[in-house]
Structure formats: structure tokens, C-alpha cells
mmCIF file of C-alpha atoms in Angstrom:
data_model
loop_
_atom_site.group_PDB
_atom_site.id
_atom_site.type_symbol
_atom_site.label_atom_id
_atom_site.label_comp_id
_atom_site.label_asym_id
_atom_site.label_seq_id
_atom_site.Cartn_x
_atom_site.Cartn_y
_atom_site.Cartn_z
ATOM 1 C CA MET A 15 40.917 -26.786 -92.474
ATOM 2 C CA ASP A 16 45.010 -27.167 -91.997
ATOM 3 C CA PRO A 17 44.770 -29.363 -88.918
ATOM 4 C CA THR A 18 48.309 -27.796 -88.060
ATOM 5 C CA LEU A 19 47.234 -24.534 -87.562
ATOM 6 C CA LYS A 20 46.943 -22.952 -83.982
ATOM 7 C CA VAL A 21 44.992 -19.756 -83.087
ATOM 8 C CA ALA A 22 45.754 -17.149 -80.499
ATOM 9 C CA VAL A 23 43.483 -15.890 -78.007
ATOM 10 C CA PRO A 24 44.281 -11.894 -78.349
ATOM 11 C CA GLN A 25 45.166 -10.068 -74.995
ATOM 12 C CA HIS A 26 41.844 -7.728 -75.012
ATOM 13 C CA VAL A 27 39.936 -11.131 -74.472
ATOM 14 C CA MET A 28 39.151 -12.419 -71.276
ATOM 15 C CA SER A 29 37.163 -15.689 -70.734
ATOM 16 C CA ARG A 30 35.513 -17.333 -67.724
ATOM 17 C CA ALA A 31 34.154 -20.516 -67.486
ATOM 18 C CA VAL A 32 30.304 -21.044 -66.172
ATOM 19 C CA GLY A 33 29.509 -24.440 -65.750
ATOM 20 C CA ASP A 34 29.975 -26.422 -68.963
ATOM 21 C CA GLU A 35 29.929 -23.128 -70.822
ATOM 22 C CA SER A 36 31.868 -19.778 -71.065
ATOM 23 C CA VAL A 37 31.403 -16.128 -71.373
ATOM 24 C CA LEU A 38 34.055 -14.326 -73.359
ATOM 25 C CA LEU A 39 34.666 -10.526 -72.440
ATOM 26 C CA ASP A 40 36.492 -8.280 -75.584
ATOM 27 C CA LEU A 41 37.747 -5.481 -73.315
ATOM 28 C CA GLY A 42 38.322 -3.472 -76.046
ATOM 29 C CA SER A 43 34.666 -3.298 -77.196
ATOM 30 C CA GLY A 44 33.123 -4.322 -73.755
ATOM 31 C CA LEU A 45 30.981 -6.779 -75.562
ATOM 32 C CA TYR A 46 30.268 -10.181 -74.163
ATOM 33 C CA PHE A 47 29.763 -13.354 -75.665
ATOM 34 C CA GLY A 48 28.555 -16.462 -74.507
ATOM 35 C CA LEU A 49 29.805 -19.721 -75.781
ATOM 36 C CA ASP A 50 27.958 -23.070 -75.257
ATOM 37 C CA ALA A 51 29.273 -26.336 -74.090
ATOM 38 C CA VAL A 52 30.674 -27.529 -77.270
ATOM 39 C CA GLY A 53 31.954 -24.097 -78.149
ATOM 40 C CA ALA A 54 33.478 -23.933 -74.586
ATOM 41 C CA ARG A 55 35.114 -26.613 -75.194
ATOM 42 C CA MET A 56 36.856 -25.974 -78.624
ATOM 43 C CA TRP A 57 37.828 -22.680 -76.761
ATOM 44 C CA ASP A 58 39.355 -24.307 -73.773
ATOM 45 C CA LEU A 59 41.268 -26.510 -76.326
ATOM 46 C CA MET A 60 42.672 -23.723 -78.481
ATOM 47 C CA ALA A 61 43.681 -21.880 -75.459
ATOM 48 C CA GLU A 62 45.332 -24.443 -74.748
ATOM 49 C CA SER A 63 47.584 -24.550 -77.938
ATOM 50 C CA ARG A 64 46.184 -27.702 -79.185
ATOM 51 C CA THR A 65 46.333 -27.777 -83.386
ATOM 52 C CA LEU A 66 42.794 -27.256 -84.633
ATOM 53 C CA GLY A 67 43.462 -30.841 -85.550
ATOM 54 C CA GLU A 68 43.773 -31.897 -82.165
ATOM 55 C CA VAL A 69 40.521 -29.886 -81.359
ATOM 56 C CA ALA A 70 38.347 -31.483 -83.781
ATOM 57 C CA SER A 71 39.714 -34.902 -82.910
ATOM 58 C CA THR A 72 39.390 -34.654 -79.095
ATOM 59 C CA VAL A 73 35.791 -32.747 -79.595
ATOM 60 C CA ALA A 74 34.631 -35.653 -82.027
ATOM 61 C CA ALA A 75 35.560 -38.276 -79.389
ATOM 62 C CA GLU A 76 34.127 -36.629 -76.574
ATOM 63 C CA TYR A 77 30.982 -36.310 -78.026
ATOM 64 C CA GLY A 78 30.807 -39.214 -80.076
ATOM 65 C CA VAL A 79 30.446 -37.689 -83.239
ATOM 66 C CA GLU A 80 32.363 -37.778 -86.944
ATOM 67 C CA VAL A 81 35.535 -35.976 -87.317
ATOM 68 C CA ALA A 82 34.470 -34.448 -90.176
ATOM 69 C CA ARG A 83 31.321 -32.919 -88.885
ATOM 70 C CA VAL A 84 33.465 -31.363 -86.109
ATOM 71 C CA GLU A 85 35.763 -29.943 -88.631
ATOM 72 C CA ALA A 86 32.906 -28.123 -90.540
ATOM 73 C CA ASP A 87 31.711 -27.009 -86.978
ATOM 74 C CA LEU A 88 35.095 -25.830 -85.821
ATOM 75 C CA MET A 89 35.389 -23.600 -88.944
ATOM 76 C CA GLY A 90 32.242 -22.034 -88.909
ATOM 77 C CA PHE A 91 33.081 -21.263 -84.844
ATOM 78 C CA LEU A 92 36.544 -19.990 -85.945
ATOM 79 C CA ALA A 93 35.027 -17.691 -88.588
ATOM 80 C CA THR A 94 32.610 -16.129 -85.874
ATOM 81 C CA LEU A 95 35.403 -15.759 -83.492
ATOM 82 C CA GLU A 96 37.910 -14.182 -85.965
ATOM 83 C CA SER A 97 34.990 -11.872 -87.573
ATOM 84 C CA ARG A 98 34.702 -10.425 -83.857
ATOM 85 C CA GLY A 99 38.296 -10.378 -83.358
ATOM 86 C CA LEU A 100 37.917 -12.885 -80.387
ATOM 87 C CA ILE A 101 41.113 -14.968 -81.624
ATOM 88 C CA GLU A 102 43.912 -13.666 -84.042
ATOM 89 C CA GLN A 103 45.455 -14.624 -87.321
ATOM 90 C CA ALA A 104 46.488 -18.766 -87.203
ATOM 91 C CA SER A 105 49.745 -19.508 -87.233
ATOM 92 C CA SER A 106 52.005 -22.500 -87.365
ATOM 93 C CA GLY A 107 51.388 -25.324 -85.441
ATOM 94 C CA HIS A 108 55.241 -25.704 -84.705
ATOM 95 C CA ASP A 109 55.558 -22.301 -83.085
ATOM 96 C CA PRO A 110 52.882 -21.810 -80.772
ATOM 97 C CA GLN A 111 51.544 -17.877 -80.463
ATOM 98 C CA ILE A 112 48.986 -18.527 -77.853
ATOM 99 C CA ARG A 113 49.308 -15.400 -75.834
ATOM 100 C CA LYS A 114 48.881 -15.765 -72.038
ATOM 101 C CA THR A 115 48.502 -12.699 -69.525
ATOM 102 C CA ASP A 116 47.233 -12.444 -66.192
ATOM 103 C CA ARG A 117 43.661 -11.743 -67.707
ATOM 104 C CA HIS A 118 43.282 -14.665 -69.593
ATOM 105 C CA GLU A 119 42.322 -17.710 -68.017
ATOM 106 C CA HIS A 120 42.240 -21.036 -69.319
ATOM 107 C CA LEU A 121 39.207 -23.186 -69.338
ATOM 108 C CA MET B 18 31.351 5.801 -49.198
ATOM 109 C CA ILE B 19 30.779 8.754 -51.664
ATOM 110 C CA ASP B 20 31.108 12.376 -50.310
ATOM 111 C CA SER B 21 28.480 14.111 -51.992
ATOM 112 C CA THR B 22 28.394 17.767 -52.394
ATOM 113 C CA LEU B 23 25.010 19.719 -53.786
ATOM 114 C CA GLY B 24 26.554 22.805 -55.707
ATOM 115 C CA GLU B 25 24.840 25.813 -56.878
ATOM 116 C CA HIS B 26 22.304 25.996 -59.606
ATOM 117 C CA ARG B 27 23.598 26.804 -63.135
ATOM 118 C CA PRO B 28 22.819 26.421 -66.701
ATOM 119 C CA GLN B 29 24.320 23.784 -68.740
ATOM 120 C CA ALA B 30 26.844 25.231 -70.857
ATOM 121 C CA PRO B 31 28.109 23.068 -73.965
ATOM 122 C CA LEU B 32 30.726 20.775 -73.628
ATOM 123 C CA ALA B 33 34.226 20.548 -75.490
ATOM 124 C CA THR B 34 34.190 16.920 -75.143
ATOM 125 C CA THR B 35 32.399 14.038 -76.785
ATOM 126 C CA PRO B 36 30.466 11.973 -74.818
ATOM 127 C CA PHE B 37 32.079 8.357 -74.585
ATOM 128 C CA HIS B 38 28.899 6.860 -73.784
ATOM 129 C CA ARG B 39 25.218 7.873 -73.717
ATOM 130 C CA TYR B 40 22.328 6.261 -72.038
ATOM 131 C CA THR B 41 18.850 7.284 -74.427
ATOM 132 C CA LEU B 42 15.146 6.542 -73.663
ATOM 133 C CA PRO B 43 13.036 4.428 -75.847
ATOM 134 C CA ASP B 44 12.154 7.219 -77.705
ATOM 135 C CA GLY B 45 15.601 8.373 -78.458
ATOM 136 C CA THR B 46 15.896 11.070 -75.975
ATOM 137 C CA VAL B 47 19.532 11.236 -74.270
ATOM 138 C CA TRP B 48 18.939 10.271 -71.075
ATOM 139 C CA THR B 49 22.628 10.681 -69.661
ATOM 140 C CA GLU B 50 25.929 11.755 -71.164
ATOM 141 C CA PHE B 51 29.242 10.494 -70.261
ATOM 142 C CA HIS B 52 32.244 12.641 -70.505
ATOM 143 C CA ARG B 53 35.638 12.614 -69.627
ATOM 144 C CA THR B 54 37.088 15.529 -67.343
ATOM 145 C CA GLU B 55 40.707 15.728 -66.221
ATOM 146 C CA ALA B 56 39.601 14.920 -62.453
ATOM 147 C CA GLY B 57 37.479 11.875 -63.541
ATOM 148 C CA TYR B 58 34.177 12.114 -64.968
ATOM 149 C CA LEU B 59 30.861 14.265 -66.001
ATOM 150 C CA LEU B 60 27.576 13.147 -66.078
ATOM 151 C CA ARG B 61 25.195 15.087 -67.711
ATOM 152 C CA PHE B 62 21.351 14.642 -67.392
ATOM 153 C CA PRO B 63 20.192 17.320 -70.018
ATOM 154 C CA GLY B 64 17.857 19.993 -68.582
ATOM 155 C CA LEU B 65 18.555 18.531 -65.014
ATOM 156 C CA ALA B 66 21.884 18.438 -63.754
ATOM 157 C CA ASP B 67 25.481 17.796 -63.886
ATOM 158 C CA PHE B 68 27.199 15.408 -61.880
ATOM 159 C CA HIS B 69 31.128 15.281 -61.412
ATOM 160 C CA VAL B 70 32.679 12.143 -60.377
ATOM 161 C CA SER B 71 36.029 11.896 -59.185
ATOM 162 C CA SER B 72 37.684 9.315 -60.899
ATOM 163 C CA ASP B 73 38.063 6.791 -57.946
ATOM 164 C CA GLY B 74 34.133 7.252 -57.361
ATOM 165 C CA ARG B 75 34.521 8.613 -53.803
ATOM 166 C CA ALA B 76 33.483 12.172 -54.514
ATOM 167 C CA VAL B 77 30.406 13.522 -56.328
ATOM 168 C CA PHE B 78 29.689 17.195 -57.148
ATOM 169 C CA ALA B 79 26.194 17.617 -58.078
ATOM 170 C CA PHE B 80 25.205 20.962 -60.165
ATOM 171 C CA PRO B 81 21.426 21.543 -60.737
ATOM 172 C CA VAL B 82 19.828 23.139 -63.738
ATOM 173 C CA PRO B 83 18.054 26.593 -62.159
ATOM 174 C CA GLY B 84 15.040 25.593 -61.463
ATOM 175 C CA VAL B 85 15.078 21.940 -60.359
ATOM 176 C CA ASP B 86 14.612 21.168 -56.941
ATOM 177 C CA PRO B 87 16.685 19.199 -54.683
ATOM 178 C CA PHE B 88 14.486 15.975 -54.489
ATOM 179 C CA THR B 89 14.788 15.625 -57.919
ATOM 180 C CA ILE B 90 18.801 15.920 -57.431
ATOM 181 C CA GLU B 91 18.684 13.389 -54.836
ATOM 182 C CA HIS B 92 16.844 11.129 -56.263
ATOM 183 C CA LEU B 93 19.696 11.302 -59.558
ATOM 184 C CA ALA B 94 22.265 10.795 -57.182
ATOM 185 C CA ILE B 95 20.615 7.893 -55.393
ATOM 186 C CA ASN B 96 19.616 5.962 -58.386
ATOM 187 C CA GLN B 97 21.477 6.828 -60.928
ATOM 188 C CA VAL B 98 24.965 8.198 -59.974
ATOM 189 C CA GLN B 99 25.732 6.359 -56.815
ATOM 190 C CA PRO B 100 25.666 3.106 -58.396
ATOM 191 C CA LEU B 101 27.982 4.349 -61.322
ATOM 192 C CA ALA B 102 30.010 5.797 -58.482
ATOM 193 C CA LEU B 103 30.159 2.789 -56.416
ATOM 194 C CA SER B 104 31.294 1.084 -59.848
ATOM 195 C CA ARG B 105 34.723 3.245 -60.185
ATOM 196 C CA GLN B 106 35.169 2.103 -56.504
ATOM 197 C CA GLY B 107 35.023 -1.545 -57.450
ATOM 198 C CA LYS B 108 31.727 -1.776 -55.643
ATOM 199 C CA PRO B 109 29.037 -4.112 -57.525
ATOM 200 C CA ALA B 110 25.857 -2.496 -57.907
ATOM 201 C CA PHE B 111 22.970 -3.969 -60.355
ATOM 202 C CA HIS B 112 19.587 -2.630 -61.543
ATOM 203 C CA GLY B 113 17.179 -4.589 -58.938
ATOM 204 C CA SER B 114 15.522 -4.699 -55.813
ATOM 205 C CA ALA B 115 15.492 -6.850 -52.920
ATOM 206 C CA ILE B 116 13.320 -7.882 -50.092
ATOM 207 C CA ALA B 117 14.494 -9.587 -47.196
ATOM 208 C CA VAL B 118 13.495 -13.207 -45.916
ATOM 209 C CA PRO B 119 14.374 -15.806 -43.552
ATOM 210 C CA GLY B 120 17.963 -16.418 -43.792
ATOM 211 C CA GLY B 121 18.784 -13.193 -45.987
ATOM 212 C CA ALA B 122 17.334 -11.566 -48.647
ATOM 213 C CA ILE B 123 16.733 -12.562 -52.472
ATOM 214 C CA ALA B 124 16.766 -9.882 -55.228
ATOM 215 C CA PHE B 125 14.585 -9.063 -58.623
ATOM 216 C CA LEU B 126 16.825 -8.101 -61.116
ATOM 217 C CA GLY B 127 15.339 -6.219 -63.972
ATOM 218 C CA MET B 128 15.541 -2.815 -66.044
ATOM 219 C CA SER B 129 13.401 0.334 -65.517
ATOM 220 C CA GLY B 130 9.906 -0.797 -66.188
ATOM 221 C CA MET B 131 9.886 -4.398 -65.262
ATOM 222 C CA GLY B 132 8.319 -3.982 -62.004
ATOM 223 C CA LYS B 133 11.081 -4.924 -59.780
ATOM 224 C CA SER B 134 9.891 -1.825 -57.491
ATOM 225 C CA THR B 135 5.879 -3.348 -57.751
ATOM 226 C CA LEU B 136 7.552 -6.519 -56.770
ATOM 227 C CA ALA B 137 9.386 -4.969 -53.719
ATOM 228 C CA ALA B 138 6.087 -3.099 -52.183
ATOM 229 C CA PHE B 139 4.133 -6.034 -52.790
ATOM 230 C CA PHE B 140 6.428 -8.313 -50.679
ATOM 231 C CA ALA B 141 6.849 -5.281 -48.373
ATOM 232 C CA ARG B 142 3.591 -4.936 -47.509
ATOM 233 C CA ALA B 143 3.672 -8.862 -46.701
ATOM 234 C CA GLY B 144 5.979 -8.023 -44.470
ATOM 235 C CA HIS B 145 9.401 -8.717 -46.078
ATOM 236 C CA GLY B 146 11.400 -5.279 -45.421
ATOM 237 C CA PHE B 147 13.049 -3.888 -48.636
ATOM 238 C CA LEU B 148 16.501 -3.198 -48.783
ATOM 239 C CA THR B 149 16.100 -1.138 -51.922
ATOM 240 C CA ASP B 150 13.855 -0.670 -54.835
ATOM 241 C CA ASP B 151 16.459 -0.174 -57.578
ATOM 242 C CA GLY B 152 20.407 0.215 -57.199
ATOM 243 C CA LEU B 153 21.167 -2.994 -55.395
ATOM 244 C CA LEU B 154 24.804 -2.798 -53.676
ATOM 245 C CA VAL B 155 26.296 -5.886 -53.339
ATOM 246 C CA GLU B 156 29.165 -6.818 -50.843
ATOM 247 C CA GLU B 157 31.362 -9.826 -51.450
ATOM 248 C CA THR B 158 32.215 -11.458 -47.855
ATOM 249 C CA LEU B 159 33.783 -14.390 -46.606
ATOM 250 C CA HIS B 160 29.931 -15.877 -46.021
ATOM 251 C CA GLY B 161 29.058 -15.146 -49.522
ATOM 252 C CA PRO B 162 27.390 -12.239 -51.192
ATOM 253 C CA PHE B 163 25.375 -9.634 -48.867
ATOM 254 C CA ALA B 164 22.834 -7.336 -50.315
ATOM 255 C CA LEU B 165 22.946 -3.750 -49.057
ATOM 256 C CA PRO B 166 20.256 -1.377 -47.677
ATOM 257 C CA ASN B 167 20.356 1.618 -50.078
ATOM 258 C CA HIS B 168 17.226 3.817 -49.619
ATOM 259 C CA PRO B 169 14.271 3.722 -47.349
ATOM 260 C CA SER B 170 12.001 4.408 -50.494
ATOM 261 C CA ILE B 171 10.170 2.656 -52.703
ATOM 262 C CA ARG B 172 9.085 4.546 -56.276
ATOM 263 C CA LEU B 173 5.809 3.487 -57.870
ATOM 264 C CA TRP B 174 3.603 4.437 -60.656
ATOM 265 C CA GLU B 175 -0.057 5.429 -59.431
ATOM 266 C CA ASP B 176 -1.677 2.520 -60.199
ATOM 267 C CA SER B 177 0.824 0.572 -58.745
ATOM 268 C CA LEU B 178 0.231 2.834 -55.327
ATOM 269 C CA GLU B 179 -3.656 2.604 -55.447
ATOM 270 C CA ASN B 180 -3.230 -1.433 -55.823
ATOM 271 C CA LEU B 181 -0.782 -2.066 -53.172
ATOM 272 C CA LEU B 182 -0.829 0.642 -50.596
ATOM 273 C CA ASP B 183 -3.362 2.745 -48.569
ATOM 274 C CA ALA B 184 -3.817 6.291 -50.069
ATOM 275 C CA ASP B 185 -2.688 7.971 -47.035
ATOM 276 C CA ALA B 186 0.765 5.715 -46.996
ATOM 277 C CA PRO B 187 3.809 8.488 -46.364
ATOM 278 C CA ARG B 188 5.314 10.064 -49.303
ATOM 279 C CA GLY B 189 8.253 11.580 -50.433
ATOM 280 C CA ALA B 190 8.679 14.706 -52.043
ATOM 281 C CA PRO B 191 7.739 14.540 -56.071
ATOM 282 C CA VAL B 192 10.598 14.578 -58.515
ATOM 283 C CA SER B 193 10.254 16.493 -61.478
ATOM 284 C CA TYR B 194 11.277 14.362 -64.310
ATOM 285 C CA THR B 195 8.917 11.241 -63.681
ATOM 286 C CA SER B 196 5.414 10.867 -62.687
ATOM 287 C CA LYS B 197 6.320 7.925 -60.310
ATOM 288 C CA ILE B 198 5.523 8.309 -56.760
ATOM 289 C CA ARG B 199 8.196 8.023 -54.119
ATOM 290 C CA LEU B 200 6.522 6.260 -51.234
ATOM 291 C CA LEU B 201 8.726 6.384 -47.808
ATOM 292 C CA ALA B 202 9.385 3.365 -45.596
ATOM 293 C CA SER B 203 6.584 2.954 -42.875
ATOM 294 C CA ASP B 204 5.193 0.475 -40.663
ATOM 295 C CA SER B 205 3.143 -0.856 -43.626
ATOM 296 C CA LEU B 206 5.797 -0.837 -45.839
ATOM 297 C CA PRO B 207 8.412 -1.807 -43.711
ATOM 298 C CA TYR B 208 12.385 -0.987 -44.510
ATOM 299 C CA CYS B 209 15.073 -3.569 -44.110
ATOM 300 C CA ASP B 210 18.087 -1.542 -42.751
ATOM 301 C CA THR B 211 20.845 -4.111 -42.009
ATOM 302 C CA PRO B 212 22.796 -6.250 -44.728
ATOM 303 C CA GLN B 213 21.485 -9.534 -45.794
ATOM 304 C CA ARG B 214 23.096 -12.902 -47.459
ATOM 305 C CA LEU B 215 21.763 -12.826 -51.023
ATOM 306 C CA LEU B 216 19.905 -16.286 -50.899
ATOM 307 C CA ALA B 217 18.882 -16.068 -54.580
ATOM 308 C CA ALA B 218 18.387 -13.527 -57.726
ATOM 309 C CA TYR B 219 15.475 -13.661 -59.894
ATOM 310 C CA VAL B 220 16.176 -12.216 -63.328
ATOM 311 C CA MET B 221 12.704 -10.734 -64.410
ATOM 312 C CA GLU B 222 11.227 -11.607 -68.111
ATOM 313 C CA SER B 223 8.996 -9.796 -69.765
ATOM 314 C CA GLY B 224 5.468 -10.989 -68.757
ATOM 315 C CA ASP B 225 4.509 -12.761 -71.841
ATOM 316 C CA THR B 226 3.173 -15.703 -69.663
ATOM 317 C CA PRO B 227 -0.242 -16.807 -68.721
ATOM 318 C CA ALA B 228 0.693 -17.927 -65.657
ATOM 319 C CA PRO B 229 4.192 -17.339 -62.782
ATOM 320 C CA LYS B 230 7.083 -19.088 -64.379
ATOM 321 C CA ILE B 231 10.182 -19.390 -62.613
ATOM 322 C CA ALA B 232 13.212 -21.496 -64.079
ATOM 323 C CA PRO B 233 16.674 -21.750 -62.897
ATOM 324 C CA LEU B 234 19.714 -20.143 -64.760
ATOM 325 C CA VAL B 235 22.667 -21.893 -65.717
ATOM 326 C CA GLY B 236 25.969 -21.502 -67.527
ATOM 327 C CA MET B 237 26.277 -18.655 -69.611
ATOM 328 C CA ASN B 238 22.717 -17.330 -69.452
ATOM 329 C CA ARG B 239 23.325 -17.305 -65.413
ATOM 330 C CA VAL B 240 26.299 -14.794 -65.484
ATOM 331 C CA MET B 241 25.214 -13.055 -68.385
ATOM 332 C CA GLY B 242 21.671 -12.350 -66.261
ATOM 333 C CA TRP B 243 23.652 -10.701 -64.111
ATOM 334 C CA LEU B 244 26.337 -8.674 -66.445
ATOM 335 C CA HIS B 245 22.857 -7.363 -68.069
ATOM 336 C CA HIS B 246 21.826 -5.589 -65.182
ATOM 337 C CA ALA B 247 25.230 -4.458 -63.860
ATOM 338 C CA PHE B 248 25.993 -0.730 -63.192
ATOM 339 C CA LEU B 249 29.638 0.408 -65.190
ATOM 340 C CA LEU B 250 30.439 3.738 -65.266
ATOM 341 C CA ASP B 251 33.457 3.282 -67.428
ATOM 342 C CA ILE B 252 33.096 0.516 -70.359
ATOM 343 C CA GLU B 253 36.416 1.942 -71.788
ATOM 344 C CA ASP B 254 38.527 1.406 -68.804
ATOM 345 C CA ARG B 255 39.984 -2.043 -69.470
ATOM 346 C CA ASP B 256 41.400 -2.812 -65.823
ATOM 347 C CA LEU B 257 37.943 -2.168 -64.350
ATOM 348 C CA LEU B 258 36.022 -3.642 -67.136
ATOM 349 C CA ALA B 259 37.944 -6.741 -66.300
ATOM 350 C CA ARG B 260 37.346 -6.576 -62.628
ATOM 351 C CA HIS B 261 33.926 -6.030 -63.211
ATOM 352 C CA PHE B 262 33.717 -9.175 -65.105
ATOM 353 C CA ASP B 263 35.391 -10.892 -62.435
ATOM 354 C CA TRP B 264 33.296 -9.731 -59.766
ATOM 355 C CA THR B 265 30.054 -10.234 -61.619
ATOM 356 C CA HIS B 266 31.467 -13.796 -62.345
ATOM 357 C CA ARG B 267 31.812 -14.768 -58.669
ATOM 358 C CA ILE B 268 28.592 -13.210 -57.488
ATOM 359 C CA SER B 269 26.610 -15.083 -60.353
ATOM 360 C CA SER B 270 28.143 -18.150 -59.458
ATOM 361 C CA ALA B 271 27.557 -17.939 -55.802
ATOM 362 C CA VAL B 272 23.808 -16.873 -55.602
ATOM 363 C CA PRO B 273 21.492 -19.377 -57.012
ATOM 364 C CA THR B 274 19.948 -17.166 -59.911
ATOM 365 C CA PHE B 275 16.510 -18.095 -61.614
ATOM 366 C CA SER B 276 14.560 -16.282 -64.397
ATOM 367 C CA LEU B 277 11.068 -15.309 -63.285
ATOM 368 C CA ASP B 278 8.081 -14.447 -65.442
ATOM 369 C CA TYR B 279 4.722 -13.446 -64.564
ATOM 370 C CA PRO B 280 1.523 -11.977 -66.073
ATOM 371 C CA ARG B 281 1.921 -7.915 -65.165
ATOM 372 C CA GLU B 282 -1.511 -7.981 -63.311
ATOM 373 C CA PHE B 283 -1.750 -6.702 -59.553
ATOM 374 C CA SER B 284 -4.400 -9.501 -59.059
ATOM 375 C CA ARG B 285 -1.673 -11.860 -60.271
ATOM 376 C CA LEU B 286 0.990 -10.857 -57.369
ATOM 377 C CA PRO B 287 -0.258 -13.551 -54.649
ATOM 378 C CA ASP B 288 0.326 -16.136 -57.590
ATOM 379 C CA VAL B 289 3.836 -15.037 -57.903
ATOM 380 C CA ARG B 290 4.525 -15.121 -54.209
ATOM 381 C CA ALA B 291 2.987 -18.863 -53.985
ATOM 382 C CA ALA B 292 5.028 -19.979 -57.009
ATOM 383 C CA LEU B 293 8.426 -18.476 -55.390
ATOM 384 C CA LEU B 294 7.268 -20.171 -52.078
ATOM 385 C CA ALA B 295 6.550 -23.474 -53.870
ATOM 386 C CA TYR B 296 9.741 -22.920 -55.604
ATOM 387 C CA GLY B 297 12.344 -22.470 -53.139
ATOM 388 C CA ASN B 298 10.610 -21.973 -49.593
ATOM 389 C CA GLN B 299 12.371 -19.011 -49.547
ATOM 390 C CA LEU B 300 9.492 -16.884 -48.292
ATOM 391 C CA ASP B 301 8.133 -19.324 -45.713
ATOM 392 C CA THR B 302 7.793 -17.368 -42.470
#
């Protein structure tokens, strides 16, 4: 995992927080996706334009687990999101590409 | 409000458009085809009727297939077309029944066959007026979400009727595509005709349990429970889809929501009532 990378939330994806968890809506397919508390926190941090390294270290600190373990979970999470078109291609962390629209709410 | 017009009977001519969505029955039979038209939408119920719905959901024109009776058309309009049309108006509608309780109403969310009409009838017999047996219409207000009265009838299978109501309970005219019996509101099956604040909602589970079970739904499961039971005519209309997501999120956040499971045996319905009483005391009269 390149810790300097950031991911972008496509315009066609909405998210809404529900307690510690989140629900995503793909406006293109009409499909909904639920995120548990850890996934929602990762999503939140990514949507705040954090680098993947920052996401992993923040979650590791908050949950008291090793960064390496969180990085592994984060990679799996990213693969799932990407396969469903819920995030866009990662880009350089020095040039944030997070898209913000009136339909996207940061968690 | 929906301006409904019953047109003349006419055969269902083949359509040039490809449906953008379909409802199918468990056996694969197409129940509803969703087509786009210049003015809005055409909902085709094969062998029964075509319903033209204006783009804004405010006007519906029904064209029955020759031989289909007006009661069937009314039935389709109330339970299928109206909730979908209301979604075009930005008005939330869900697959659910609702009954009045002290201080408001509670709703039972469930797809067809889950027993929400039976529950509504059971509680109505116990004095809780029903607001709807399906097509739960919800209005967001400054005082929270309200359940709106829909139609003063409940549709039951024969066995539910035999177990819950007197044989001479007033019946509506039969509907051609289902053997369910339509029971009209009466003194013994009271109807609540005023909007009621929605105090709680229960998402009905499959019945694979030896005893009634109630558990709070939280987080994503809560909003998913509502989304799964929502009516929405055009899932490809991104603006409406986004608004639908938002209003469902707001309603699910405002209404305490629970899962409800119980054995589907008529003799156990009093246990369901007792479980609801014990859980929330909402039925305590």
C-alpha cells in the first residue's frame, strides 16, 4: 500500500451516517451498501482527504491495534469499494482529488 | 393528492419501449413492467391494466384490460400504483401496515406474505384502529414522521379471516388476481382515519423462531430496514433517488425501529401482543 495515496469519492456516490455506521448509495445503480463502524471511520477519513497512511494510523490508534493489521484491512476494504465503483482511482497524496458535491456528505 | 382517471377498457398492445424495471413474482412471472413515456411512466400489469403516471406523480390514468373489473383496478391503484406515484411527488411510502396506539401509531414493515395485514387485523380486533394494511404513507412534520390513513380495508387470506374475524364481517368486492378477501372497516374492525405520529416501526422477520422476538435495529441495519421496504417508481432518476435516500434516512433516524419475529401461528398472536407490550408498553390502553 502506498501510504501517500488518496482516493476520491465519485459524484455518483452518497453517504449518510447512521450512528457509528454508514450507508452508501450508488446513484448509478440504485444500490445501497452498509459500512460497519470501522469501515465507516475509514470512509470518513478518506472522504476528508487523508492519505491512506493517515487513515491506517488514525484507525490503528483509535482501535488500539497494529498499523500493519489496519493496513491489510484497509487494502481489502479499498479493493471492495473499487470493485463496486464506490471510489475512484487513487491519486498522488500531494494533489487531493476528493470530489465534493452537494450530494456528498462527509461523515 | 393524485388525480386518478379510469379510462376505457382496451387490450394491452405491444410496447416499443423496453421496460427499465420489472417486478417479478417468486415463480418468475412478470407482475409489473415499468416503461418511460413522453409524459412520465407506463406501469403495465400484464393481463390486468396499464397505468399511465405523469412525471410529477400527480395524475394517473388507468386502462383496464377488457374483462377486468373496476374493483381489481381500484385494488391495483391503491396498493401498487398510488405509493409509486407518491414517490414521484417526493412523498415517502413503504410496504407496511400501521395501527393506532395511545399517543400515535406503530408500523409493521414487511413485504407481501410476511403477515403485516394479519397483524393489523389482529390488533384492530383488539381495539387498535388500523391506518393501512399496506402502502404505509408517511409525512414528515415538525413533530416528527406521521403515518397517514390509507384505505379502510384489510386484505386477508381465508385462514386469517377464519381465525381473526366473524364470518359475517363486511367484505369488499373480490379482486380477480388474488384470492385474498378484502374486509371493510367496521365496528369490529375499526379504522383510524386521522394521521398519527409514528412512534415505532417493526421490521418483520421470517418467522423462523419458536417465540416472539423483538430487538432494536441500529446503525445501517435500521436505515436498510426502511430502504428495503420503500416504494420508488424510478430508481434511475438520480435526483429523486438522492432525495429518497435522504428522506428515508431522516425517517429511520426519527422513528425507533425494531426487528420483530414470531411463529406464524394464529394461536401465538396474543404472545406477539404481549411481547410488544412488555417491550415498549406502546399498546397499553
